Tab-separated table of N, CA, C and O in Angstrom:
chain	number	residue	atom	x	y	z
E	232	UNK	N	53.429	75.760	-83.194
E	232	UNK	CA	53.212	75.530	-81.773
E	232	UNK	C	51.949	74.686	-81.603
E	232	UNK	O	50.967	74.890	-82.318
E	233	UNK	N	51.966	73.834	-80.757
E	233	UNK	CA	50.802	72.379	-80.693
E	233	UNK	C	49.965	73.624	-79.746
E	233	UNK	O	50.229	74.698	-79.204
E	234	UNK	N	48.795	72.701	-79.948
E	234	UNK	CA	48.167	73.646	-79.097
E	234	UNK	C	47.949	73.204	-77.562
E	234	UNK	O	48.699	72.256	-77.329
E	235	UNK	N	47.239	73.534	-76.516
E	235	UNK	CA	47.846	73.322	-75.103
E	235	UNK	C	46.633	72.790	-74.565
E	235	UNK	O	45.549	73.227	-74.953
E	236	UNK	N	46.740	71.628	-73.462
E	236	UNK	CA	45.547	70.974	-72.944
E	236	UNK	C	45.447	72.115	-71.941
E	236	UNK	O	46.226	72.946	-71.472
E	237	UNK	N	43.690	71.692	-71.763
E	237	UNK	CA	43.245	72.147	-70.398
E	237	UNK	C	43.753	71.015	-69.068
E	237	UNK	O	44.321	69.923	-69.099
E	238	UNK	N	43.394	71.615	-68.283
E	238	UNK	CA	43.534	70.621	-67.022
E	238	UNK	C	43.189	71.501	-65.816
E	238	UNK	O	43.412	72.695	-65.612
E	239	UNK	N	42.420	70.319	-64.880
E	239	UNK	CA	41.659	71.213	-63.905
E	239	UNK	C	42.663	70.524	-62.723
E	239	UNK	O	43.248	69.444	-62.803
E	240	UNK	N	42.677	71.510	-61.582
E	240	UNK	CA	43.075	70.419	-60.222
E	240	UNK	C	42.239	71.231	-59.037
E	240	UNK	O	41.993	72.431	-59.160
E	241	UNK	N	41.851	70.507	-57.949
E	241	UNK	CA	41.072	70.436	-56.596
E	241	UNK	C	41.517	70.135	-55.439
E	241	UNK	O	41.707	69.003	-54.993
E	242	UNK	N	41.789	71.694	-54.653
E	242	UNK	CA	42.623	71.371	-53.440
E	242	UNK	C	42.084	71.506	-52.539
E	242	UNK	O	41.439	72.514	-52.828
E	243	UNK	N	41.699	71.153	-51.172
E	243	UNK	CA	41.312	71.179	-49.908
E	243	UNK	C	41.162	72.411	-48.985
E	243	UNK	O	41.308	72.098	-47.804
E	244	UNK	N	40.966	73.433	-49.143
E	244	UNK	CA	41.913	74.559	-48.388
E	244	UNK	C	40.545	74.784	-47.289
E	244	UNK	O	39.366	75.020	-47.551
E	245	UNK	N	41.496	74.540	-45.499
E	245	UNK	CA	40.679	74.732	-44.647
E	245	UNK	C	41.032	76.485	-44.071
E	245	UNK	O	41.824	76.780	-43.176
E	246	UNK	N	40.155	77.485	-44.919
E	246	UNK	CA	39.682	78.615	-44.709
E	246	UNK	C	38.735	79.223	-45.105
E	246	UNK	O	37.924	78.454	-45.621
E	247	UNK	N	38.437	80.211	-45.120
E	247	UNK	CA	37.133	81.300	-45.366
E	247	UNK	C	37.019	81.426	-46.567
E	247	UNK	O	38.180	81.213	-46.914
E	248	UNK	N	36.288	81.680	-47.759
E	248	UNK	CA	36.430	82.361	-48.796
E	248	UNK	C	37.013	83.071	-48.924
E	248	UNK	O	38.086	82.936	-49.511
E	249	UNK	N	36.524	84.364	-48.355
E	249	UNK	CA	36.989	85.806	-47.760
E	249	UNK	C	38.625	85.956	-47.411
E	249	UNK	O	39.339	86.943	-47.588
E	250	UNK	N	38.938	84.789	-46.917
E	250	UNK	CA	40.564	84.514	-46.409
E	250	UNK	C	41.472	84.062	-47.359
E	250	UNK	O	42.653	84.372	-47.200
E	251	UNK	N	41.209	83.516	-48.134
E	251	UNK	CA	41.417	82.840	-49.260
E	251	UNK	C	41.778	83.872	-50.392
E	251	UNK	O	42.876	84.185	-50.853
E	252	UNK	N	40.336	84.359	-50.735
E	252	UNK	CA	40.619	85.296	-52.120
E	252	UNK	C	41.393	86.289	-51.753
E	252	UNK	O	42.004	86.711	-52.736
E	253	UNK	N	41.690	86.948	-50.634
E	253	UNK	CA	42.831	87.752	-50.265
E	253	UNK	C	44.194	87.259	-51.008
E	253	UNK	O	44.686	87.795	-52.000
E	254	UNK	N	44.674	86.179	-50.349
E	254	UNK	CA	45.829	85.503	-50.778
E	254	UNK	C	45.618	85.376	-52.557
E	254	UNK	O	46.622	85.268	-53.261
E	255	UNK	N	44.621	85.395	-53.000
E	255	UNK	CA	44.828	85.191	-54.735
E	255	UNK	C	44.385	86.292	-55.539
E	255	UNK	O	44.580	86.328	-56.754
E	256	UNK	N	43.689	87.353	-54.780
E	256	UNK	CA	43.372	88.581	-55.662
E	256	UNK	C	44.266	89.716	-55.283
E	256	UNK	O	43.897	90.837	-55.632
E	257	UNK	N	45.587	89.574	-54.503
E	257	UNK	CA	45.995	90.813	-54.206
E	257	UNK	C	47.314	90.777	-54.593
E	257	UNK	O	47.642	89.608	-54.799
E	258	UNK	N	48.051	91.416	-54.747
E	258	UNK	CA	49.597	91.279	-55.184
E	258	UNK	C	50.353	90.887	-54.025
E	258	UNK	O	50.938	89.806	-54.099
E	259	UNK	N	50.471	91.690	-52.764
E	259	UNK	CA	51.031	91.146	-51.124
E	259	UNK	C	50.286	89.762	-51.011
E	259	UNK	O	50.993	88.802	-50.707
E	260	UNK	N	48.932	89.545	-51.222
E	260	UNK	CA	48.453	88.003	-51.388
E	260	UNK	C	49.196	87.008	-51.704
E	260	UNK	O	49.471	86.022	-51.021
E	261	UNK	N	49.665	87.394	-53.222
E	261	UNK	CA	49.948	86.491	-54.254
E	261	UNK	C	51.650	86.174	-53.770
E	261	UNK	O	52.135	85.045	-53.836
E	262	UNK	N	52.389	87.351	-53.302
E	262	UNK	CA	54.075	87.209	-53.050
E	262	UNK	C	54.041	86.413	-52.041
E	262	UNK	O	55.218	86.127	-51.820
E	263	UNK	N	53.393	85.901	-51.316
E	263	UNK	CA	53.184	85.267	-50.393
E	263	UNK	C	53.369	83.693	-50.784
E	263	UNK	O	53.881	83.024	-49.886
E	264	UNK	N	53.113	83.165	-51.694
E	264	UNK	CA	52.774	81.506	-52.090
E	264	UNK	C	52.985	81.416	-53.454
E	264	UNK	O	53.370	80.321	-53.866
E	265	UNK	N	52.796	82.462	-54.386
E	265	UNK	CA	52.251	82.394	-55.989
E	265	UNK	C	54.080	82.421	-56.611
E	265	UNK	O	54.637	81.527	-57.248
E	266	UNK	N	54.448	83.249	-56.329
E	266	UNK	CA	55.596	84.161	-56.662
E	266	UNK	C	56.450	84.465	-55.724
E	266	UNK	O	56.153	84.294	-54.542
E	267	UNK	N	57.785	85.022	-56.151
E	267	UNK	CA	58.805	85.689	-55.336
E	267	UNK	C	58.288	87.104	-55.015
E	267	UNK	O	58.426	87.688	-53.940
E	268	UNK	N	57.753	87.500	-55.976
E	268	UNK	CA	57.239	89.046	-55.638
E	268	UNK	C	56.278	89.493	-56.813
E	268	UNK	O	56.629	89.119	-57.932
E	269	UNK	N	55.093	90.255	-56.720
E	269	UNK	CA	53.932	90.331	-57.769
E	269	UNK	C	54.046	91.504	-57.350
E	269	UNK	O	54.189	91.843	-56.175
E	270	UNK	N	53.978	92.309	-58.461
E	270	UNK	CA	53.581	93.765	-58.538
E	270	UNK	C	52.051	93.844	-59.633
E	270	UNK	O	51.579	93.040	-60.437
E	271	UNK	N	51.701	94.973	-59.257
E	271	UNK	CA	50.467	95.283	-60.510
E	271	UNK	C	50.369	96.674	-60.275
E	271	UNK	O	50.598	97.321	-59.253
E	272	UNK	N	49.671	97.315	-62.349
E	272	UNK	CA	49.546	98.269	-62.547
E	272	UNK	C	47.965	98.019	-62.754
E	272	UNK	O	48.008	96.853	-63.146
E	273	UNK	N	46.695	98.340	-62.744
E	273	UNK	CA	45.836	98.144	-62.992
E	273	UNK	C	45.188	96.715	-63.461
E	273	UNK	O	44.423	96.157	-62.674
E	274	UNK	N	45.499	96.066	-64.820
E	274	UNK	CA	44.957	95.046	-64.661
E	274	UNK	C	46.178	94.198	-65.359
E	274	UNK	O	45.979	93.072	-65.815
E	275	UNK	N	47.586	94.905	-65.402
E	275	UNK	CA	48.466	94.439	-65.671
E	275	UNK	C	49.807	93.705	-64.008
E	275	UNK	O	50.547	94.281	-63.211
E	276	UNK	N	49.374	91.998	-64.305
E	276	UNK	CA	50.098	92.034	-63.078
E	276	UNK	C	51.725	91.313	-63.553
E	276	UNK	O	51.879	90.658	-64.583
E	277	UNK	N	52.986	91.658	-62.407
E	277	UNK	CA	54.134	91.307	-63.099
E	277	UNK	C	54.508	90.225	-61.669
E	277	UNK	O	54.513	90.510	-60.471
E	278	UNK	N	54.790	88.965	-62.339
E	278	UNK	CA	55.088	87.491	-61.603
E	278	UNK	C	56.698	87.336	-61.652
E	278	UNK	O	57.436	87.185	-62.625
E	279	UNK	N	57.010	87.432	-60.178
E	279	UNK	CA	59.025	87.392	-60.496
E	279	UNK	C	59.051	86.221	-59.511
E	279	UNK	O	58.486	86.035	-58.434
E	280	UNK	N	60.047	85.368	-60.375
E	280	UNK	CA	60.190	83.788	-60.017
E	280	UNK	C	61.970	83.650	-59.998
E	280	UNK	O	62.504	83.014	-60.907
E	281	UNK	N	62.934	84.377	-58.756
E	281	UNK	CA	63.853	83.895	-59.461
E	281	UNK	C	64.815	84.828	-60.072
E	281	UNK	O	65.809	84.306	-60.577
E	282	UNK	N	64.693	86.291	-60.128
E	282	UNK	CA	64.304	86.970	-60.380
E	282	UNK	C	64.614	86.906	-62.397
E	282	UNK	O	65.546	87.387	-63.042
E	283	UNK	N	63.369	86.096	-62.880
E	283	UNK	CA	62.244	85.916	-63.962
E	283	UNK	C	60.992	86.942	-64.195
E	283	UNK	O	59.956	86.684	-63.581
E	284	UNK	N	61.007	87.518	-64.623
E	284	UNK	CA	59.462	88.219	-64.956
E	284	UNK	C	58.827	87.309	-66.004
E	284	UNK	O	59.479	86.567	-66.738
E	285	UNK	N	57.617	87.420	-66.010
E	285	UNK	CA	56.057	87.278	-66.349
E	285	UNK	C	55.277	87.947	-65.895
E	285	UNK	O	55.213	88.236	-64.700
E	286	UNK	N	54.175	88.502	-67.188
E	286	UNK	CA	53.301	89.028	-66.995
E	286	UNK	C	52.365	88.707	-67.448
E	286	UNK	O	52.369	88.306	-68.612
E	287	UNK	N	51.118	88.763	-66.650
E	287	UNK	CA	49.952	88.430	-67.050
E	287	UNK	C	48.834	89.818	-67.009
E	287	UNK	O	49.073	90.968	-66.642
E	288	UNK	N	47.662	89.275	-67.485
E	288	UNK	CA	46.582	90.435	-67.871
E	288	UNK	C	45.481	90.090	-66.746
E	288	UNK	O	45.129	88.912	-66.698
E	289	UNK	N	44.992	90.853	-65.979
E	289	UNK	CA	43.818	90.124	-65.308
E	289	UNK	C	42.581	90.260	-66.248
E	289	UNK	O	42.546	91.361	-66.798
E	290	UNK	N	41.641	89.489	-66.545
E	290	UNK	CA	40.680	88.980	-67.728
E	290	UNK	C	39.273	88.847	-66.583
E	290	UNK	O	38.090	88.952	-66.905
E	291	UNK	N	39.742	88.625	-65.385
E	291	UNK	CA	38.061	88.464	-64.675
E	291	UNK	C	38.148	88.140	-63.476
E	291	UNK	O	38.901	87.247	-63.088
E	292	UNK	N	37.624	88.612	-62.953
E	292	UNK	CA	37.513	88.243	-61.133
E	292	UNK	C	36.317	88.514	-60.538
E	292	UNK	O	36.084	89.721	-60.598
E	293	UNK	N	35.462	87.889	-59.988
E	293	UNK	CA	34.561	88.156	-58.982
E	293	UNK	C	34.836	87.550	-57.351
E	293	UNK	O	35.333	86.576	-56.785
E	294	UNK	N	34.363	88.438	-57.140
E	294	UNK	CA	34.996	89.368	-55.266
E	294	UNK	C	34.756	87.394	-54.736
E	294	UNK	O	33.878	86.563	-54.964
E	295	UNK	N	35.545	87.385	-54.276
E	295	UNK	CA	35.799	86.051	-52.848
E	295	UNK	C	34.963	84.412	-53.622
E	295	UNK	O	34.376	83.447	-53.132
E	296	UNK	N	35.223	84.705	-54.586
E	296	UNK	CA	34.701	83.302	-56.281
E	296	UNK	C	35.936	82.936	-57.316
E	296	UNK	O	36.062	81.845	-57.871
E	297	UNK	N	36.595	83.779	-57.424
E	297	UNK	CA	37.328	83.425	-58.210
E	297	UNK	C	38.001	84.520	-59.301
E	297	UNK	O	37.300	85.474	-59.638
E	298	UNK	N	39.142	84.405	-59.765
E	298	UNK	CA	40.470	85.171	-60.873
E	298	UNK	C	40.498	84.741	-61.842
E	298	UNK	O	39.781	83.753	-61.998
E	299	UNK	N	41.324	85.225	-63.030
E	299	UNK	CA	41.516	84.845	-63.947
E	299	UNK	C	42.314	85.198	-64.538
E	299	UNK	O	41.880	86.223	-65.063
E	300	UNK	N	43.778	84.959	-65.006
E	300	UNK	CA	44.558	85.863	-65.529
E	300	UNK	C	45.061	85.237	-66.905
E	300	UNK	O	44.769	84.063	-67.131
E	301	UNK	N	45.553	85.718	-67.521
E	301	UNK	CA	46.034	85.668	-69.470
E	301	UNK	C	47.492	86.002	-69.696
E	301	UNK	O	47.891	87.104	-70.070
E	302	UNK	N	48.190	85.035	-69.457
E	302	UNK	CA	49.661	85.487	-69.912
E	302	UNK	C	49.911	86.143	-71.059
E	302	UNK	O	49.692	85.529	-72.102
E	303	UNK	N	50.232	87.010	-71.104
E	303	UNK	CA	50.838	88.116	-72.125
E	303	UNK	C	51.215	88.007	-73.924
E	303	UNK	O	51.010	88.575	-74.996
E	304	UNK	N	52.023	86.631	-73.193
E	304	UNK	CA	53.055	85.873	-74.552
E	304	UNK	C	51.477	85.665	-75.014
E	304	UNK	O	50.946	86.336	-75.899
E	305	UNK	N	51.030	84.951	-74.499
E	305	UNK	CA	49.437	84.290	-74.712
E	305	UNK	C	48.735	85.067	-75.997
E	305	UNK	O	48.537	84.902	-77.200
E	306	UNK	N	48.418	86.305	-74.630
E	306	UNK	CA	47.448	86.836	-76.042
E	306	UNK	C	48.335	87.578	-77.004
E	306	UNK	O	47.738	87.765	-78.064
E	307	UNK	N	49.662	88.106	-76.998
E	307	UNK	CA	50.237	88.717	-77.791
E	307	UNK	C	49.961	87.782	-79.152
E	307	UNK	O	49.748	88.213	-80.286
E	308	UNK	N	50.022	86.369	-78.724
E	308	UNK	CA	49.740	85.117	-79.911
E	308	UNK	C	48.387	84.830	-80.020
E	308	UNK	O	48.003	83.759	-80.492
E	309	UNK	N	47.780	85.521	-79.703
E	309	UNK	CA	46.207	86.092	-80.093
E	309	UNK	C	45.408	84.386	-79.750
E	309	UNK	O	44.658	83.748	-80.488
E	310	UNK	N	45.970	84.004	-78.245
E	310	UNK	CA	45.463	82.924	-77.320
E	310	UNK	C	44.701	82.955	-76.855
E	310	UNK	O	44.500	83.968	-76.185
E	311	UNK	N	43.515	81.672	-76.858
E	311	UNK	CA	42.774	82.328	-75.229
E	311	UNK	C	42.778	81.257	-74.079
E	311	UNK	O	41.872	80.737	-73.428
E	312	UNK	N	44.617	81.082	-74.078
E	312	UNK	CA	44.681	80.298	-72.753
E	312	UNK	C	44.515	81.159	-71.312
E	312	UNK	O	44.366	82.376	-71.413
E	313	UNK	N	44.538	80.609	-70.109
E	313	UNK	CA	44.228	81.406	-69.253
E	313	UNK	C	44.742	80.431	-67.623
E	313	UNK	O	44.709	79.206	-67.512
E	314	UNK	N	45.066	81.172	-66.819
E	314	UNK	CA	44.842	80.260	-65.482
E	314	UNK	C	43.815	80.747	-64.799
E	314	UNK	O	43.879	81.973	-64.715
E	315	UNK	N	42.657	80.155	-64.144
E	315	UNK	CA	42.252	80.704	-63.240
E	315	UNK	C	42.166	80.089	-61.657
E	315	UNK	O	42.075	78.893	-61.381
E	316	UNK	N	42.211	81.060	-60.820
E	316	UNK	CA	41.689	80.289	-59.585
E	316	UNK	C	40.642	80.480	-58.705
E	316	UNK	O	40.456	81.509	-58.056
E	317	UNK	N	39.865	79.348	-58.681
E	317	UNK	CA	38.162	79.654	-58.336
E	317	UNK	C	38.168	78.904	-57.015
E	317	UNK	O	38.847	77.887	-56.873
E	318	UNK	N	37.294	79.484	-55.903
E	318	UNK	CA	36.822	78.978	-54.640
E	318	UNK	C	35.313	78.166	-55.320
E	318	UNK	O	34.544	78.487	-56.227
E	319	UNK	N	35.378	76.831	-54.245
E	319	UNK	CA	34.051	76.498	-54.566
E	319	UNK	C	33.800	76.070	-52.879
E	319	UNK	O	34.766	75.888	-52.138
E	320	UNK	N	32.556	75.958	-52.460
E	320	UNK	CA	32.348	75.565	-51.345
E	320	UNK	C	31.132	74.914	-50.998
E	320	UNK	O	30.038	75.468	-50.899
E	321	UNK	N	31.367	73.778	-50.828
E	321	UNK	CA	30.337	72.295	-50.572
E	321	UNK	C	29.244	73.008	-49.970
E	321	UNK	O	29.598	73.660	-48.987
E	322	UNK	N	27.812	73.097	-50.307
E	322	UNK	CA	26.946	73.410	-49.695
E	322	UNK	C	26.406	72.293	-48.569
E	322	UNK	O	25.746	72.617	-47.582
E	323	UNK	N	26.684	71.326	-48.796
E	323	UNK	CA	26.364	69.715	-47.072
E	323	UNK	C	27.259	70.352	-46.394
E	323	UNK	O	27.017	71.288	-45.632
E	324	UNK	N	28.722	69.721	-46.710
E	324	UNK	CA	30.047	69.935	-45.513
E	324	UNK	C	30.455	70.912	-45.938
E	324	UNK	O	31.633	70.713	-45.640
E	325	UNK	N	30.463	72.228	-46.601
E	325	UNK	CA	30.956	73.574	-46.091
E	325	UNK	C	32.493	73.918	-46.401
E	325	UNK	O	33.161	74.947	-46.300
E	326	UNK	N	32.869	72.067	-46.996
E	326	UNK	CA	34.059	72.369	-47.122
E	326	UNK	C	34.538	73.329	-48.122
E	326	UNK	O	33.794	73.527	-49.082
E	327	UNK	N	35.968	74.136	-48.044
E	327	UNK	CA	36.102	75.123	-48.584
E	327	UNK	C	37.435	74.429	-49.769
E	327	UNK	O	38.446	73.956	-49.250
E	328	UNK	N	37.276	74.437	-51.584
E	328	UNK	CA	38.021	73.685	-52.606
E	328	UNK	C	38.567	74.894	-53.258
E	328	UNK	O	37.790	75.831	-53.441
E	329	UNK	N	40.061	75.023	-53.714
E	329	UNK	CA	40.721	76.042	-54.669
E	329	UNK	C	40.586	75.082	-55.729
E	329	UNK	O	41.192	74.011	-55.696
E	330	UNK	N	39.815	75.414	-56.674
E	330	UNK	CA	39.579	75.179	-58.237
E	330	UNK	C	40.912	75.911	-58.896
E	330	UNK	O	40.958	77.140	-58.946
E	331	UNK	N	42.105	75.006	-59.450
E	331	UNK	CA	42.884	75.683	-60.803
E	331	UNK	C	42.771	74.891	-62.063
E	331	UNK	O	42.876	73.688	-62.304
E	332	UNK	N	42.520	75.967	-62.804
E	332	UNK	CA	42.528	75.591	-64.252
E	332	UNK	C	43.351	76.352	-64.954
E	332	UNK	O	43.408	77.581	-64.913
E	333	UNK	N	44.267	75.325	-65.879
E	333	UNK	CA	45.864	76.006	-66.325
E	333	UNK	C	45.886	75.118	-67.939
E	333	UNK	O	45.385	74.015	-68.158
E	334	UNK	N	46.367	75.694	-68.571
E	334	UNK	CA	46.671	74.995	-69.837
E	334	UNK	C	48.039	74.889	-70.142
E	334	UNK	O	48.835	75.821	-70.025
E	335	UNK	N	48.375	73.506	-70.619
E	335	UNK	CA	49.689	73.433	-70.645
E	335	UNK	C	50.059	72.579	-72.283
E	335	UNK	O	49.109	72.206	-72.971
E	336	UNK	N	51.609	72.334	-72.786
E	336	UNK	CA	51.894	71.782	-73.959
E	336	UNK	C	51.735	70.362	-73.446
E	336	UNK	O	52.239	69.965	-72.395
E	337	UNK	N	51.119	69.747	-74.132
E	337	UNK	CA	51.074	68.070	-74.223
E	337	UNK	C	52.263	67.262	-73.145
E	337	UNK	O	51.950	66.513	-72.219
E	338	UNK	N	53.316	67.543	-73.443
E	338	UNK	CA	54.864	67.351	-72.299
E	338	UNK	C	54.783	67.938	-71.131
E	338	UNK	O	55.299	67.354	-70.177
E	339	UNK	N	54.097	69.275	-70.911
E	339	UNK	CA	54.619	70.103	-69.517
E	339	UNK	C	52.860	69.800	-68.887
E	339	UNK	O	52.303	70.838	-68.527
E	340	UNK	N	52.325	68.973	-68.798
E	340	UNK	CA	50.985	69.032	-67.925
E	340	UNK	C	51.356	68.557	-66.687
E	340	UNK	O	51.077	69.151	-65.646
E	341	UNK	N	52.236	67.068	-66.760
E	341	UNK	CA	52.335	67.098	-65.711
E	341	UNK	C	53.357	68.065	-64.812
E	341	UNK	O	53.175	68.099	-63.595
E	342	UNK	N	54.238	68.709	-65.301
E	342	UNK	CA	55.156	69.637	-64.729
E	342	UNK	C	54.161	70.529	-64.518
E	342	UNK	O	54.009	70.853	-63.340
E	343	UNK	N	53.411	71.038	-65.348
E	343	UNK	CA	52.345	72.362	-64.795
E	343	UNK	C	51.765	71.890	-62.973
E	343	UNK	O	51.821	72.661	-62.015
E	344	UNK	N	51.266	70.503	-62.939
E	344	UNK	CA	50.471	69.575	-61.843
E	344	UNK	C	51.443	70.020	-60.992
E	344	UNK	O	51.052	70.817	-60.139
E	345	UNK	N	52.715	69.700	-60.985
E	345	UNK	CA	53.672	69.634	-60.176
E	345	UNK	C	54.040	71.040	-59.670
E	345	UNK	O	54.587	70.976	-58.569
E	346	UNK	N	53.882	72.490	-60.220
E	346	UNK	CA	54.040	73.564	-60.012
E	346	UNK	C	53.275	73.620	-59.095
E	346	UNK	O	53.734	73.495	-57.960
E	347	UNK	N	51.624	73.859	-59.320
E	347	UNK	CA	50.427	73.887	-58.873
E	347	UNK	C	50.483	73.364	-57.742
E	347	UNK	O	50.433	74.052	-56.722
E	348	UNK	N	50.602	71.986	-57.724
E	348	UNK	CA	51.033	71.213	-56.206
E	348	UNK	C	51.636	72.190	-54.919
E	348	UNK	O	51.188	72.596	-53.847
E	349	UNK	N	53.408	72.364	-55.971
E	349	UNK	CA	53.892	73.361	-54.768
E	349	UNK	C	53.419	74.290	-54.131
E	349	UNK	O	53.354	74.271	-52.902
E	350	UNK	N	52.958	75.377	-54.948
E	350	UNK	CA	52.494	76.806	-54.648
E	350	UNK	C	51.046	76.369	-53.732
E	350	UNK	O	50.938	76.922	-52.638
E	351	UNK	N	50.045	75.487	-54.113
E	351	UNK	CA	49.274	75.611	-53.237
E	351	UNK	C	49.482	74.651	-51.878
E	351	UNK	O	48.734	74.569	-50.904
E	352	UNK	N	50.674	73.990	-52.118
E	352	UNK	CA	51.589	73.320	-50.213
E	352	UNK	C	51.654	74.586	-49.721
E	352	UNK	O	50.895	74.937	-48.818
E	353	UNK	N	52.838	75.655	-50.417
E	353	UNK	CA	52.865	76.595	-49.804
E	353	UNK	C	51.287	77.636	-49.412
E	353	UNK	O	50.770	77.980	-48.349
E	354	UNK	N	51.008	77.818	-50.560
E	354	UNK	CA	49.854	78.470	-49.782
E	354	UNK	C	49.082	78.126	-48.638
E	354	UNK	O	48.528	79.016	-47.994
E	355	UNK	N	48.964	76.644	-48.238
E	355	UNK	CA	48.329	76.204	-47.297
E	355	UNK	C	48.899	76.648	-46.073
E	355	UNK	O	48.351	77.227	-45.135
E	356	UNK	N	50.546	76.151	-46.281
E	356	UNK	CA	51.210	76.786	-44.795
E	356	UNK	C	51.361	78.299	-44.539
E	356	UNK	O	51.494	78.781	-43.414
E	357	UNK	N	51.335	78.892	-45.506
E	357	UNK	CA	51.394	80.000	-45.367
E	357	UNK	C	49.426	80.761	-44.380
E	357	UNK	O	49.311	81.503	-43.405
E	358	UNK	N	48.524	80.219	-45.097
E	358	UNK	CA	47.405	80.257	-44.211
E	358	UNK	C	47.328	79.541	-43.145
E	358	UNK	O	46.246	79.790	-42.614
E	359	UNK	N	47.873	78.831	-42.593
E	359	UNK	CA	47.813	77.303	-41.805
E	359	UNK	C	46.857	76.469	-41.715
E	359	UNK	O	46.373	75.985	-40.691
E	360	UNK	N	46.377	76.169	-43.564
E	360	UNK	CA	45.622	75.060	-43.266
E	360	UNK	C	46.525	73.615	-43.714
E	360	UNK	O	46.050	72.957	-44.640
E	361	UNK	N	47.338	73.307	-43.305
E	361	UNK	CA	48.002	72.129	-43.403
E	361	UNK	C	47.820	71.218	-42.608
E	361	UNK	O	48.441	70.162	-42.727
């Protein structure tokens, strides 16, 4: 197995921090834009696409900054790929940026881009910052 690029992307999102990390740290958050439906047991969360499962590990989060989660297959293959999604917010203009960072195989980066894209269209309308 090749091993998998990083890749960062930077989205616009006109809301709160606070409003925001709701939608990405909570499971009702996440079914909302991320997934068809997210369940979690502690720091084990389950991603249904379809109805597809995936599961990921949550690996790190600090409150209304940013997640981090570890697909399963991942570390079962003793990986340390990861997605995370981080708020950053312009200290001049205030503007409010969803930081994702995702690793993908050499072929699927731009398909990863293209996932990412969707889910955070949807997430936007789903908050109404569109």
């Amino acid at each position: 197995m090749s091993d998998k690029i990083k890749y960062e992307m930077e989205f616009v999102i006109r809301a709160s921090p606070n409003l925001l990390y709701q939608y990405m740290a909570t499971p009702s958050g996440m079914s909302e834009w991320f997934a068809d439906n997210v369940n979690s047991r502690g720091e084990l969360y389950t991603f249904i696409w379809d109805g597809t499962e995936e599961q990921a590990k949550l690996v790190n989060k600090k409150s209304n900054e940013r997640i981090r989660f570890r697909w399963l297959e991942d570390e079962e293959d003793g990986e340390d790929y990861y997605f995370e999604l981080r708020i950053q917010v312009d200290e001049i203009t205030k503007d409010v940026s969803l930081i994702i960072t995702d690793y993908a195989e050499d072929d699927e980066v731009e398909e990863g881009k293209m996932f990412w894209e969707n889910q955070i269209s949807e997430l936007k309308h789903v908050i109404g910052s569109v």
